[in-house]
Amino acid sequence: EKSEEKQLEEKKEKLKNKINNFIKNPYGITLIGIIALAAILRLYFFFIAKDQAHWWDTLAYGGIAKNIVFHLWSNNPFILNEMIIRPPLFSFLWSLLLRINIFDAGVILILEVIPSILSVWLIFLIAKEMYDKRVALISSFILSILWIHLFYSTRIMSDVLSLFLSLASFYFFIISYEEFKLKQFALSIFLISLAILTRYQYGIIGAIYLLMIIIYHKHSFLKKKNFWIGGFIGAIPLILF
């Protein structure tokens, strides 16, 4: 028991030191400021637009979500057509929120505003891995105030969520594809699978992943066990679909 307590204290101390170092670092303070700006802007527009009228696409996704819960329109031609052409994940997530009585404003906050803010942080992580912290801060700042991202962050549509999932996927991909780190690589493929099931167009990123792997590994990736295991585990949502 003492050993466990000591380990817990050591972990707390390490976490405390990391937080202190991050806060003292000028890049850390700047990143906090950028994320705070992103949050303030999105919440400002959220409170303005939370009761806005819905667009056609929103009504289509919402109609499918409501039908998943209540099965009222399973034979309705409009719903049947929309279920064919619309990726399923966004409506499915919306249906889960409907089941626990979370309606329009809550849906915007959970499926749009929060992923939008997190995307600003993900852009920083990706740019830091690919370039440096300076480029990462500039990139995250641009996304924090980018008008089109703000615009879609207050509408119940699949654009913001799919971008968030693809950014998270890309971050784990760039830190794993050189050595095929199993957990990170599988998570990357899993997240891009979810992004594809949110907006089909993100399938092109899967093709880009494969191209990057071929360029870096040539044909040797075919012999990598983690490539096949991670790829299969990550692709489970697509396989089920």
Coordinates of N, CA and C in Angstrom, one line a residue:
E1 N 0.8 -1.2 0.0 CA 0.0 0.0 0.0 C 0.9 1.3 0.0
K2 N 1.9 1.2 0.8 CA 2.8 2.4 0.9 C 3.5 2.6 -0.5
S3 N 3.8 1.5 -1.1 CA 4.4 1.6 -2.5 C 3.5 2.3 -3.5
E4 N 2.2 1.8 -3.4 CA 1.3 2.4 -4.3 C 1.0 3.9 -4.1
E5 N 1.0 4.2 -2.8 CA 0.8 5.6 -2.4 C 2.0 6.5 -2.9
K6 N 3.2 5.9 -2.7 CA 4.4 6.6 -3.2 C 4.4 6.8 -4.7
Q7 N 4.0 5.8 -5.4 CA 3.9 5.9 -6.9 C 2.9 6.9 -7.3
L8 N 1.8 7.0 -6.6 CA 0.7 7.9 -6.9 C 1.2 9.4 -6.6
E9 N 2.0 9.5 -5.5 CA 2.5 10.9 -5.2 C 3.5 11.3 -6.2
E10 N 4.3 10.3 -6.7 CA 5.3 10.6 -7.7 C 4.7 11.0 -9.0
K11 N 3.6 10.4 -9.4 CA 2.9 10.7 -10.6 C 2.3 12.1 -10.5
K12 N 1.7 12.4 -9.3 CA 1.1 13.7 -9.1 C 2.2 14.8 -9.2
E13 N 3.4 14.5 -8.6 CA 4.5 15.5 -8.7 C 4.9 15.7 -10.1
K14 N 5.1 14.6 -10.9 CA 5.5 14.7 -12.3 C 4.5 15.6 -13.1
L15 N 3.2 15.3 -12.8 CA 2.1 16.0 -13.5 C 2.2 17.5 -13.2
K16 N 2.4 17.8 -11.9 CA 2.5 19.2 -11.4 C 3.7 19.9 -12.0
N17 N 4.8 19.2 -12.1 CA 6.0 19.8 -12.8 C 5.8 20.0 -14.3
K18 N 5.1 19.1 -14.9 CA 4.8 19.3 -16.3 C 3.9 20.5 -16.6
I19 N 2.9 20.6 -15.7 CA 2.0 21.8 -15.8 C 2.7 23.1 -15.6
N20 N 3.5 23.1 -14.5 CA 4.3 24.3 -14.2 C 5.3 24.7 -15.3
N21 N 6.0 23.7 -15.9 CA 6.9 24.0 -17.0 C 6.1 24.5 -18.2
F22 N 4.9 23.9 -18.5 CA 4.1 24.3 -19.6 C 3.7 25.8 -19.4
I23 N 3.3 26.1 -18.2 CA 2.8 27.5 -18.0 C 3.9 28.5 -18.1
K24 N 5.1 28.1 -17.6 CA 6.3 29.0 -17.6 C 6.8 29.2 -19.0
N25 N 6.6 28.2 -19.9 CA 7.0 28.3 -21.2 C 6.2 29.3 -22.0
P26 N 6.8 30.3 -22.7 CA 6.1 31.3 -23.5 C 5.2 30.6 -24.5
Y27 N 5.6 29.5 -25.1 CA 4.8 28.9 -26.1 C 3.5 28.3 -25.5
G28 N 3.7 27.8 -24.2 CA 2.5 27.2 -23.5 C 1.5 28.3 -23.2
I29 N 2.0 29.4 -22.7 CA 1.0 30.5 -22.4 C 0.3 31.0 -23.7
T30 N 1.1 31.1 -24.8 CA 0.5 31.6 -26.0 C -0.5 30.6 -26.5
L31 N -0.3 29.3 -26.4 CA -1.2 28.3 -26.9 C -2.5 28.4 -26.0
I32 N -2.3 28.5 -24.7 CA -3.5 28.7 -23.8 C -4.3 29.9 -24.3
G33 N -3.7 31.0 -24.6 CA -4.4 32.2 -25.0 C -5.1 31.9 -26.3
I34 N -4.5 31.2 -27.3 CA -5.1 30.9 -28.6 C -6.4 30.0 -28.4
I35 N -6.2 29.0 -27.6 CA -7.4 28.1 -27.3 C -8.5 28.8 -26.6
A36 N -8.1 29.7 -25.6 CA -9.1 30.5 -24.9 C -9.8 31.5 -25.9
L37 N -9.1 32.1 -26.8 CA -9.7 32.9 -27.9 C -10.7 32.1 -28.7
A38 N -10.2 30.9 -29.1 CA -11.1 30.0 -29.9 C -12.4 29.7 -29.2
A39 N -12.2 29.4 -27.9 CA -13.4 29.1 -27.1 C -14.3 30.2 -26.9
I40 N -13.8 31.4 -26.7 CA -14.6 32.6 -26.5 C -15.4 32.9 -27.8
L41 N -14.7 32.9 -28.9 CA -15.4 33.2 -30.2 C -16.5 32.2 -30.5
R42 N -16.2 30.9 -30.3 CA -17.2 29.9 -30.6 C -18.4 30.0 -29.6
L43 N -18.1 30.2 -28.4 CA -19.2 30.4 -27.4 C -20.0 31.6 -27.6
Y44 N -19.4 32.7 -28.1 CA -20.1 33.9 -28.4 C -21.1 33.7 -29.5
F45 N -20.6 33.0 -30.6 CA -21.5 32.8 -31.7 C -22.5 31.7 -31.4
F46 N -22.2 30.8 -30.5 CA -23.1 29.8 -30.0 C -24.3 30.4 -29.3
F47 N -24.1 31.3 -28.4 CA -25.2 31.9 -27.7 C -26.1 32.8 -28.7
I48 N -25.4 33.3 -29.7 CA -26.2 34.1 -30.7 C -27.1 33.2 -31.6
A49 N -26.5 32.0 -32.0 CA -27.1 31.2 -33.0 C -27.7 29.9 -32.5
K50 N -27.8 29.7 -31.2 CA -28.2 28.4 -30.7 C -29.7 28.1 -31.0
D51 N -30.5 29.1 -31.3 CA -31.9 28.9 -31.6 C -32.2 29.1 -33.1
Q52 N -31.2 29.1 -33.9 CA -31.4 29.4 -35.3 C -32.3 28.4 -36.0
A53 N -32.8 28.7 -37.2 CA -33.5 27.8 -38.0 C -32.5 26.8 -38.6
H54 N -33.0 25.6 -38.9 CA -32.1 24.5 -39.4 C -32.0 24.6 -41.0
W55 N -30.9 24.2 -41.5 CA -30.7 24.0 -42.9 C -31.3 22.7 -43.4
W56 N -31.3 22.5 -44.7 CA -31.8 21.2 -45.3 C -31.0 20.1 -44.8
D57 N -29.7 20.2 -44.8 CA -28.8 19.1 -44.4 C -29.0 18.7 -43.0
T58 N -29.2 19.8 -42.1 CA -29.4 19.5 -40.7 C -30.7 18.7 -40.5
L59 N -31.7 19.2 -41.2 CA -33.0 18.5 -41.1 C -32.9 17.0 -41.6
A60 N -32.1 16.8 -42.6 CA -31.9 15.4 -43.1 C -31.3 14.6 -42.0
Y61 N -30.2 15.1 -41.5 CA -29.5 14.3 -40.4 C -30.4 14.1 -39.2
G62 N -31.1 15.2 -38.9 CA -32.0 15.1 -37.7 C -33.2 14.2 -37.9
G63 N -33.7 14.2 -39.2 CA -34.8 13.3 -39.5 C -34.4 11.8 -39.3
I64 N -33.1 11.5 -39.8 CA -32.6 10.2 -39.7 C -32.4 9.8 -38.2
A65 N -31.8 10.8 -37.5 CA -31.6 10.6 -36.0 C -32.9 10.3 -35.3
K66 N -33.9 11.0 -35.6 CA -35.2 10.9 -34.9 C -35.8 9.5 -35.3
N67 N -35.6 9.1 -36.6 CA -36.2 7.9 -37.0 C -35.5 6.7 -36.3
I68 N -34.1 6.8 -36.1 CA -33.4 5.8 -35.4 C -34.0 5.5 -34.0
V69 N -34.4 6.6 -33.4 CA -35.0 6.5 -32.0 C -36.4 6.1 -32.0
F70 N -37.3 6.7 -32.9 CA -38.7 6.4 -32.8 C -39.3 5.5 -33.9
H71 N -38.5 5.3 -35.0 CA -38.9 4.4 -36.1 C -40.3 4.9 -36.7
L72 N -40.5 6.2 -36.8 CA -41.7 6.7 -37.3 C -41.8 6.8 -38.8
W73 N -40.7 6.9 -39.5 CA -40.7 7.2 -40.9 C -39.9 6.2 -41.7
S74 N -39.8 4.9 -41.3 CA -38.9 3.9 -41.9 C -39.3 3.7 -43.4
N75 N -40.5 3.9 -43.7 CA -40.9 3.7 -45.1 C -41.1 5.0 -45.9
N76 N -40.7 6.1 -45.3 CA -40.8 7.4 -45.9 C -39.8 7.5 -47.0
P77 N -40.1 7.8 -48.3 CA -39.2 7.9 -49.3 C -38.0 8.9 -49.1
F78 N -38.4 10.1 -48.4 CA -37.4 11.1 -48.1 C -36.3 10.5 -47.2
I79 N -36.8 9.9 -46.1 CA -35.9 9.4 -45.1 C -35.0 8.2 -45.7
L80 N -35.7 7.4 -46.5 CA -34.9 6.3 -47.1 C -33.8 6.8 -48.0
N81 N -34.2 7.8 -48.8 CA -33.2 8.4 -49.7 C -32.0 9.0 -49.0
E82 N -32.3 9.8 -47.9 CA -31.3 10.4 -47.1 C -30.4 9.4 -46.4
M83 N -31.0 8.3 -46.0 CA -30.2 7.3 -45.3 C -29.2 6.6 -46.2
I84 N -29.6 6.6 -47.5 CA -28.7 6.0 -48.5 C -27.5 7.0 -48.8
I85 N -27.8 8.3 -49.0 CA -26.7 9.2 -49.4 C -25.9 9.8 -48.2
R86 N -26.5 9.8 -47.0 CA -25.8 10.4 -45.9 C -24.9 9.3 -45.1
P87 N -23.7 9.7 -44.8 CA -22.9 8.8 -43.9 C -23.6 8.6 -42.6
P88 N -23.5 7.5 -41.9 CA -24.4 7.2 -40.8 C -24.0 7.7 -39.4
L89 N -22.7 8.0 -39.2 CA -22.2 8.2 -37.8 C -22.8 9.5 -37.2
F90 N -22.9 10.6 -38.0 CA -23.4 11.8 -37.4 C -24.8 11.7 -36.9
S91 N -25.7 11.1 -37.7 CA -27.1 10.9 -37.3 C -27.1 9.9 -36.1
F92 N -26.3 8.9 -36.1 CA -26.3 8.0 -35.0 C -25.9 8.6 -33.7
L93 N -24.9 9.5 -33.7 CA -24.5 10.2 -32.5 C -25.6 11.2 -32.0
W94 N -26.2 11.8 -33.0 CA -27.3 12.7 -32.7 C -28.5 11.9 -32.0
S95 N -28.7 10.7 -32.5 CA -29.8 9.9 -32.0 C -29.5 9.5 -30.5
L96 N -28.2 9.3 -30.2 CA -27.8 9.0 -28.8 C -28.2 10.2 -27.9
L97 N -27.9 11.4 -28.4 CA -28.2 12.6 -27.6 C -29.7 12.8 -27.4
L98 N -30.4 12.4 -28.5 CA -31.9 12.5 -28.4 C -32.4 11.6 -27.3
R99 N -31.8 10.4 -27.2 CA -32.3 9.4 -26.2 C -32.1 9.9 -24.8
I100 N -31.2 10.8 -24.5 CA -31.0 11.3 -23.2 C -31.5 12.8 -23.1
N101 N -32.4 13.1 -24.0 CA -33.1 14.4 -23.9 C -32.2 15.6 -24.1
I102 N -31.2 15.5 -24.9 CA -30.4 16.6 -25.3 C -30.8 17.1 -26.7
F103 N -31.3 18.3 -26.7 CA -31.9 18.8 -28.0 C -30.9 19.8 -28.6
D104 N -31.4 20.7 -29.5 CA -30.6 21.4 -30.5 C -29.4 22.1 -29.9
A105 N -29.6 23.0 -28.9 CA -28.5 23.7 -28.3 C -27.4 22.8 -27.8
G106 N -27.8 21.8 -27.1 CA -26.9 20.8 -26.5 C -26.1 20.0 -27.6
V107 N -26.9 19.7 -28.7 CA -26.2 19.0 -29.8 C -25.2 19.9 -30.5
I108 N -25.5 21.2 -30.7 CA -24.5 22.1 -31.2 C -23.3 22.2 -30.3
L109 N -23.5 22.3 -29.1 CA -22.4 22.4 -28.1 C -21.5 21.1 -28.1
I110 N -22.1 20.0 -28.1 CA -21.4 18.7 -28.0 C -20.7 18.3 -29.3
L111 N -21.5 18.3 -30.4 CA -21.0 17.8 -31.7 C -20.3 18.9 -32.6
E112 N -20.5 20.1 -32.2 CA -19.9 21.2 -33.0 C -18.9 22.1 -32.3
V113 N -19.3 22.7 -31.2 CA -18.4 23.7 -30.6 C -17.2 23.1 -29.9
I114 N -17.4 22.0 -29.1 CA -16.3 21.3 -28.4 C -15.3 20.7 -29.4
P115 N -15.8 20.0 -30.4 CA -14.8 19.5 -31.4 C -14.1 20.6 -32.2
S116 N -14.8 21.7 -32.4 CA -14.2 22.9 -33.1 C -13.0 23.4 -32.3
I117 N -13.2 23.6 -31.0 CA -12.2 24.1 -30.1 C -11.0 23.1 -30.0
L118 N -11.3 21.8 -29.9 CA -10.2 20.8 -29.8 C -9.4 20.7 -31.1
S119 N -10.1 21.1 -32.2 CA -9.4 21.1 -33.5 C -8.2 22.1 -33.5
V120 N -8.4 23.2 -32.9 CA -7.4 24.2 -32.8 C -6.2 23.7 -32.1
W121 N -6.4 22.9 -31.0 CA -5.3 22.3 -30.3 C -4.6 21.2 -31.1
L122 N -5.4 20.4 -31.9 CA -4.9 19.4 -32.7 C -4.0 19.9 -33.8
I123 N -4.4 21.1 -34.4 CA -3.6 21.7 -35.4 C -2.2 22.1 -34.9
F124 N -2.2 22.6 -33.6 CA -0.9 22.9 -33.0 C -0.1 21.6 -32.9
L125 N -0.6 20.5 -32.4 CA 0.1 19.3 -32.2 C 0.7 18.8 -33.5
I126 N -0.1 18.8 -34.6 CA 0.3 18.3 -35.9 C 1.4 19.2 -36.5
A127 N 1.2 20.5 -36.4 CA 2.2 21.4 -37.0 C 3.5 21.4 -36.2
K128 N 3.4 21.2 -34.9 CA 4.6 21.0 -34.0 C 5.4 19.8 -34.4
E129 N 4.7 18.7 -34.7 CA 5.4 17.5 -35.1 C 6.0 17.6 -36.5
M130 N 5.4 18.3 -37.4 CA 5.8 18.4 -38.8 C 6.8 19.6 -39.0
Y131 N 6.7 20.6 -38.2 CA 7.6 21.8 -38.4 C 8.2 22.2 -37.0
D132 N 7.7 23.2 -36.4 CA 8.2 23.6 -35.1 C 7.0 24.3 -34.3
K133 N 7.3 24.8 -33.1 CA 6.3 25.4 -32.2 C 5.8 26.7 -32.8
R134 N 6.7 27.4 -33.4 CA 6.3 28.7 -34.0 C 5.3 28.6 -35.1
V135 N 5.6 27.7 -36.0 CA 4.6 27.4 -37.1 C 3.3 26.8 -36.5
A136 N 3.4 26.0 -35.5 CA 2.3 25.4 -34.8 C 1.4 26.5 -34.2
L137 N 1.9 27.5 -33.5 CA 1.1 28.5 -32.9 C 0.5 29.4 -34.0
I138 N 1.2 29.7 -35.1 CA 0.6 30.5 -36.2 C -0.6 29.7 -36.8
S139 N -0.4 28.4 -37.0 CA -1.4 27.6 -37.6 C -2.7 27.5 -36.7
S140 N -2.5 27.2 -35.4 CA -3.6 27.1 -34.5 C -4.3 28.5 -34.4
F141 N -3.6 29.6 -34.4 CA -4.2 30.9 -34.4 C -5.1 31.1 -35.6
I142 N -4.6 30.8 -36.8 CA -5.4 30.9 -38.0 C -6.7 30.2 -37.9
L143 N -6.6 28.9 -37.4 CA -7.9 28.1 -37.3 C -8.8 28.7 -36.3
S144 N -8.2 29.3 -35.2 CA -9.1 29.8 -34.1 C -10.0 30.9 -34.6
I145 N -9.5 31.7 -35.6 CA -10.3 32.8 -36.0 C -10.8 32.7 -37.5
L146 N -10.6 31.5 -38.1 CA -11.0 31.3 -39.5 C -12.5 31.3 -39.6
W147 N -13.0 32.2 -40.5 CA -14.4 32.5 -40.5 C -15.2 31.3 -40.9
I148 N -14.8 30.5 -41.8 CA -15.6 29.4 -42.3 C -15.7 28.3 -41.2
H149 N -14.6 28.1 -40.4 CA -14.7 27.2 -39.3 C -15.6 27.7 -38.2
L150 N -15.6 29.0 -37.9 CA -16.5 29.6 -37.0 C -18.0 29.4 -37.5
F151 N -18.2 29.6 -38.8 CA -19.5 29.5 -39.4 C -20.1 28.2 -39.2
Y152 N -19.4 27.1 -39.4 CA -19.9 25.7 -39.3 C -19.9 25.2 -37.9
S153 N -19.2 25.9 -37.0 CA -19.1 25.5 -35.6 C -20.4 25.7 -34.8
T154 N -21.4 26.5 -35.4 CA -22.6 26.8 -34.8 C -23.8 26.2 -35.6
R155 N -23.5 25.3 -36.5 CA -24.6 24.6 -37.2 C -24.5 23.1 -37.1
I156 N -25.7 22.5 -37.0 CA -25.7 21.0 -36.8 C -25.4 20.3 -38.1
M157 N -24.2 20.2 -38.5 CA -23.8 19.6 -39.7 C -22.5 18.8 -39.4
S158 N -22.1 18.0 -40.4 CA -21.0 17.0 -40.1 C -19.6 17.5 -40.4
D159 N -19.5 18.8 -40.9 CA -18.2 19.3 -41.3 C -17.2 19.4 -40.2
V160 N -17.6 20.0 -39.1 CA -16.7 20.2 -38.0 C -16.3 18.9 -37.3
L161 N -17.2 18.0 -37.1 CA -16.9 16.8 -36.4 C -16.0 15.9 -37.3
S162 N -16.2 15.9 -38.6 CA -15.4 15.1 -39.4 C -14.0 15.6 -39.5
L163 N -13.9 17.0 -39.5 CA -12.5 17.6 -39.5 C -11.8 17.3 -38.2
F164 N -12.5 17.3 -37.1 CA -11.9 17.0 -35.8 C -11.3 15.6 -35.8
L165 N -12.2 14.6 -36.3 CA -11.8 13.2 -36.3 C -10.6 13.0 -37.2
S166 N -10.6 13.7 -38.4 CA -9.5 13.5 -39.3 C -8.2 14.1 -38.8
L167 N -8.3 15.3 -38.1 CA -7.1 15.9 -37.5 C -6.5 15.0 -36.4
A168 N -7.4 14.4 -35.6 CA -6.9 13.5 -34.5 C -6.2 12.3 -35.2
S169 N -6.8 11.8 -36.2 CA -6.3 10.6 -36.9 C -4.9 11.0 -37.5
F170 N -4.8 12.2 -38.1 CA -3.5 12.5 -38.8 C -2.4 12.7 -37.7
Y171 N -2.7 13.3 -36.6 CA -1.7 13.4 -35.5 C -1.2 12.0 -35.1
F172 N -2.0 11.1 -34.9 CA -1.6 9.8 -34.5 C -0.8 9.0 -35.6
F173 N -1.2 9.4 -36.8 CA -0.6 8.8 -38.0 C 0.9 9.2 -38.1
I174 N 1.1 10.5 -38.0 CA 2.5 11.1 -38.2 C 3.4 10.7 -37.1
I175 N 2.9 10.3 -35.9 CA 3.8 9.9 -34.9 C 4.0 8.3 -34.9
S176 N 3.3 7.6 -35.8 CA 3.3 6.2 -35.7 C 3.7 5.5 -37.0
Y177 N 3.6 6.1 -38.2 CA 3.7 5.4 -39.4 C 5.2 5.0 -39.8
E178 N 6.2 5.7 -39.2 CA 7.5 5.3 -39.5 C 7.9 4.0 -38.9
E179 N 7.5 3.8 -37.7 CA 7.8 2.5 -36.9 C 6.6 1.6 -36.7
F180 N 5.4 2.0 -37.2 CA 4.2 1.3 -37.0 C 4.0 1.0 -35.5
K181 N 4.0 2.0 -34.7 CA 3.6 1.8 -33.3 C 2.2 1.4 -33.2
L182 N 2.0 0.2 -32.7 CA 0.7 -0.5 -32.8 C -0.5 0.4 -32.3
K183 N -0.4 0.8 -31.1 CA -1.6 1.5 -30.5 C -1.9 2.8 -31.2
Q184 N -0.9 3.6 -31.5 CA -1.1 4.9 -32.2 C -1.5 4.7 -33.6
F185 N -0.9 3.7 -34.3 CA -1.3 3.4 -35.7 C -2.8 2.9 -35.8
A186 N -3.1 2.0 -34.9 CA -4.5 1.5 -34.9 C -5.5 2.6 -34.6
L187 N -5.1 3.5 -33.6 CA -6.0 4.6 -33.3 C -6.2 5.6 -34.4
S188 N -5.1 5.8 -35.2 CA -5.1 6.6 -36.3 C -6.1 6.1 -37.4
I189 N -6.0 4.8 -37.7 CA -6.9 4.2 -38.7 C -8.3 4.2 -38.2
F190 N -8.5 3.9 -36.9 CA -9.8 3.9 -36.3 C -10.5 5.3 -36.4
L191 N -9.8 6.4 -36.1 CA -10.3 7.7 -36.2 C -10.6 8.1 -37.6
I192 N -9.8 7.7 -38.6 CA -10.1 8.1 -40.0 C -11.3 7.3 -40.5
S193 N -11.4 6.1 -39.9 CA -12.6 5.3 -40.3 C -13.9 6.0 -39.8
L194 N -13.8 6.6 -38.6 CA -15.0 7.3 -38.1 C -15.2 8.6 -38.9
A195 N -14.1 9.3 -39.3 CA -14.2 10.5 -40.1 C -14.9 10.1 -41.4
I196 N -14.5 9.0 -42.0 CA -15.1 8.6 -43.3 C -16.6 8.3 -43.1
L197 N -17.0 7.7 -42.0 CA -18.4 7.4 -41.7 C -19.2 8.7 -41.3
T198 N -18.4 9.8 -41.1 CA -19.1 11.1 -40.9 C -19.2 11.9 -42.2
R199 N -18.2 11.9 -43.0 CA -18.2 12.4 -44.4 C -17.4 11.6 -45.3
Y200 N -18.0 11.0 -46.3 CA -17.3 10.0 -47.1 C -16.1 10.6 -47.8
Q201 N -16.0 11.9 -48.1 CA -14.9 12.5 -48.8 C -13.6 12.2 -48.1
Y202 N -13.6 12.0 -46.8 CA -12.4 11.8 -46.0 C -11.7 10.5 -46.3
G203 N -12.3 9.7 -47.2 CA -11.7 8.5 -47.6 C -10.4 8.8 -48.4
I204 N -10.3 10.0 -49.0 CA -9.1 10.4 -49.7 C -7.9 10.4 -48.8
I205 N -8.1 10.7 -47.5 CA -7.0 10.8 -46.5 C -6.5 9.4 -46.3
G206 N -7.3 8.4 -46.3 CA -6.9 7.0 -46.2 C -6.0 6.6 -47.3
A207 N -6.3 7.1 -48.5 CA -5.5 6.8 -49.7 C -4.1 7.6 -49.5
I208 N -4.1 8.8 -49.0 CA -2.9 9.5 -48.8 C -2.0 8.8 -47.7
Y209 N -2.6 8.3 -46.7 CA -1.9 7.5 -45.7 C -1.1 6.4 -46.4
L210 N -1.8 5.6 -47.2 CA -1.2 4.5 -47.9 C 0.0 5.0 -48.8
L211 N -0.3 6.1 -49.5 CA 0.8 6.7 -50.4 C 2.0 7.1 -49.6
M212 N 1.8 7.7 -48.4 CA 2.9 8.1 -47.5 C 3.7 6.9 -47.1
I213 N 3.0 5.8 -46.7 CA 3.6 4.6 -46.3 C 4.4 3.9 -47.4
I214 N 3.9 3.9 -48.6 CA 4.6 3.3 -49.7 C 5.9 4.1 -50.0
I215 N 5.8 5.5 -50.0 CA 6.9 6.3 -50.2 C 8.0 6.1 -49.2
Y216 N 7.6 6.0 -47.9 CA 8.6 5.9 -46.8 C 9.2 4.5 -46.7
H217 N 8.3 3.5 -46.8 CA 8.7 2.1 -46.5 C 9.0 1.3 -47.8
K218 N 8.6 1.8 -48.9 CA 8.7 1.1 -50.2 C 7.7 -0.1 -50.0
H219 N 8.2 -1.3 -50.4 CA 7.3 -2.5 -50.3 C 7.5 -3.2 -48.9
S220 N 8.5 -2.8 -48.1 CA 8.8 -3.5 -46.9 C 7.6 -3.4 -45.8
F221 N 6.7 -2.4 -46.0 CA 5.6 -2.4 -45.0 C 4.7 -3.6 -45.1
L222 N 4.7 -4.3 -46.2 CA 3.9 -5.5 -46.3 C 4.4 -6.6 -45.3
K223 N 5.6 -6.5 -44.9 CA 6.2 -7.5 -44.0 C 6.0 -7.1 -42.5
K224 N 5.4 -5.9 -42.3 CA 5.3 -5.4 -40.9 C 4.0 -5.9 -40.3
K225 N 4.2 -6.7 -39.2 CA 3.0 -7.3 -38.6 C 2.1 -6.2 -38.0
N226 N 2.6 -5.1 -37.4 CA 1.8 -4.1 -36.9 C 1.0 -3.3 -37.9
F227 N 1.5 -3.2 -39.1 CA 0.7 -2.6 -40.2 C -0.6 -3.3 -40.4
W228 N -0.5 -4.6 -40.4 CA -1.7 -5.4 -40.7 C -2.7 -5.5 -39.5
I229 N -2.1 -5.7 -38.3 CA -2.9 -5.7 -37.1 C -3.5 -4.4 -36.8
G230 N -2.7 -3.3 -36.8 CA -3.2 -2.0 -36.6 C -4.3 -1.5 -37.6
G231 N -4.0 -1.9 -38.9 CA -4.9 -1.5 -39.9 C -6.2 -2.2 -39.8
F232 N -6.2 -3.5 -39.4 CA -7.4 -4.3 -39.3 C -8.2 -3.8 -38.1
I233 N -7.6 -3.6 -36.9 CA -8.3 -3.1 -35.8 C -8.9 -1.7 -36.0
G234 N -8.1 -0.8 -36.6 CA -8.6 0.5 -36.9 C -9.7 0.6 -37.9
A235 N -9.7 -0.4 -38.8 CA -10.8 -0.4 -39.9 C -12.0 -1.1 -39.5
I236 N -12.1 -1.6 -38.2 CA -13.3 -2.3 -37.8 C -14.6 -1.5 -38.0
P237 N -14.7 -0.2 -37.7 CA -16.0 0.5 -38.1 C -16.3 0.5 -39.5
L238 N -15.4 0.6 -40.4 CA -15.6 0.5 -41.9 C -16.0 -0.9 -42.3
I239 N -15.4 -1.9 -41.7 CA -15.7 -3.3 -42.0 C -17.1 -3.6 -41.5
L240 N -17.5 -3.2 -40.4 CA -18.9 -3.4 -39.9 C -19.9 -2.6 -40.8
F241 N -19.5 -1.4 -41.2 CA -20.4 -0.7 -42.1 C -20.6 -1.4 -43.4

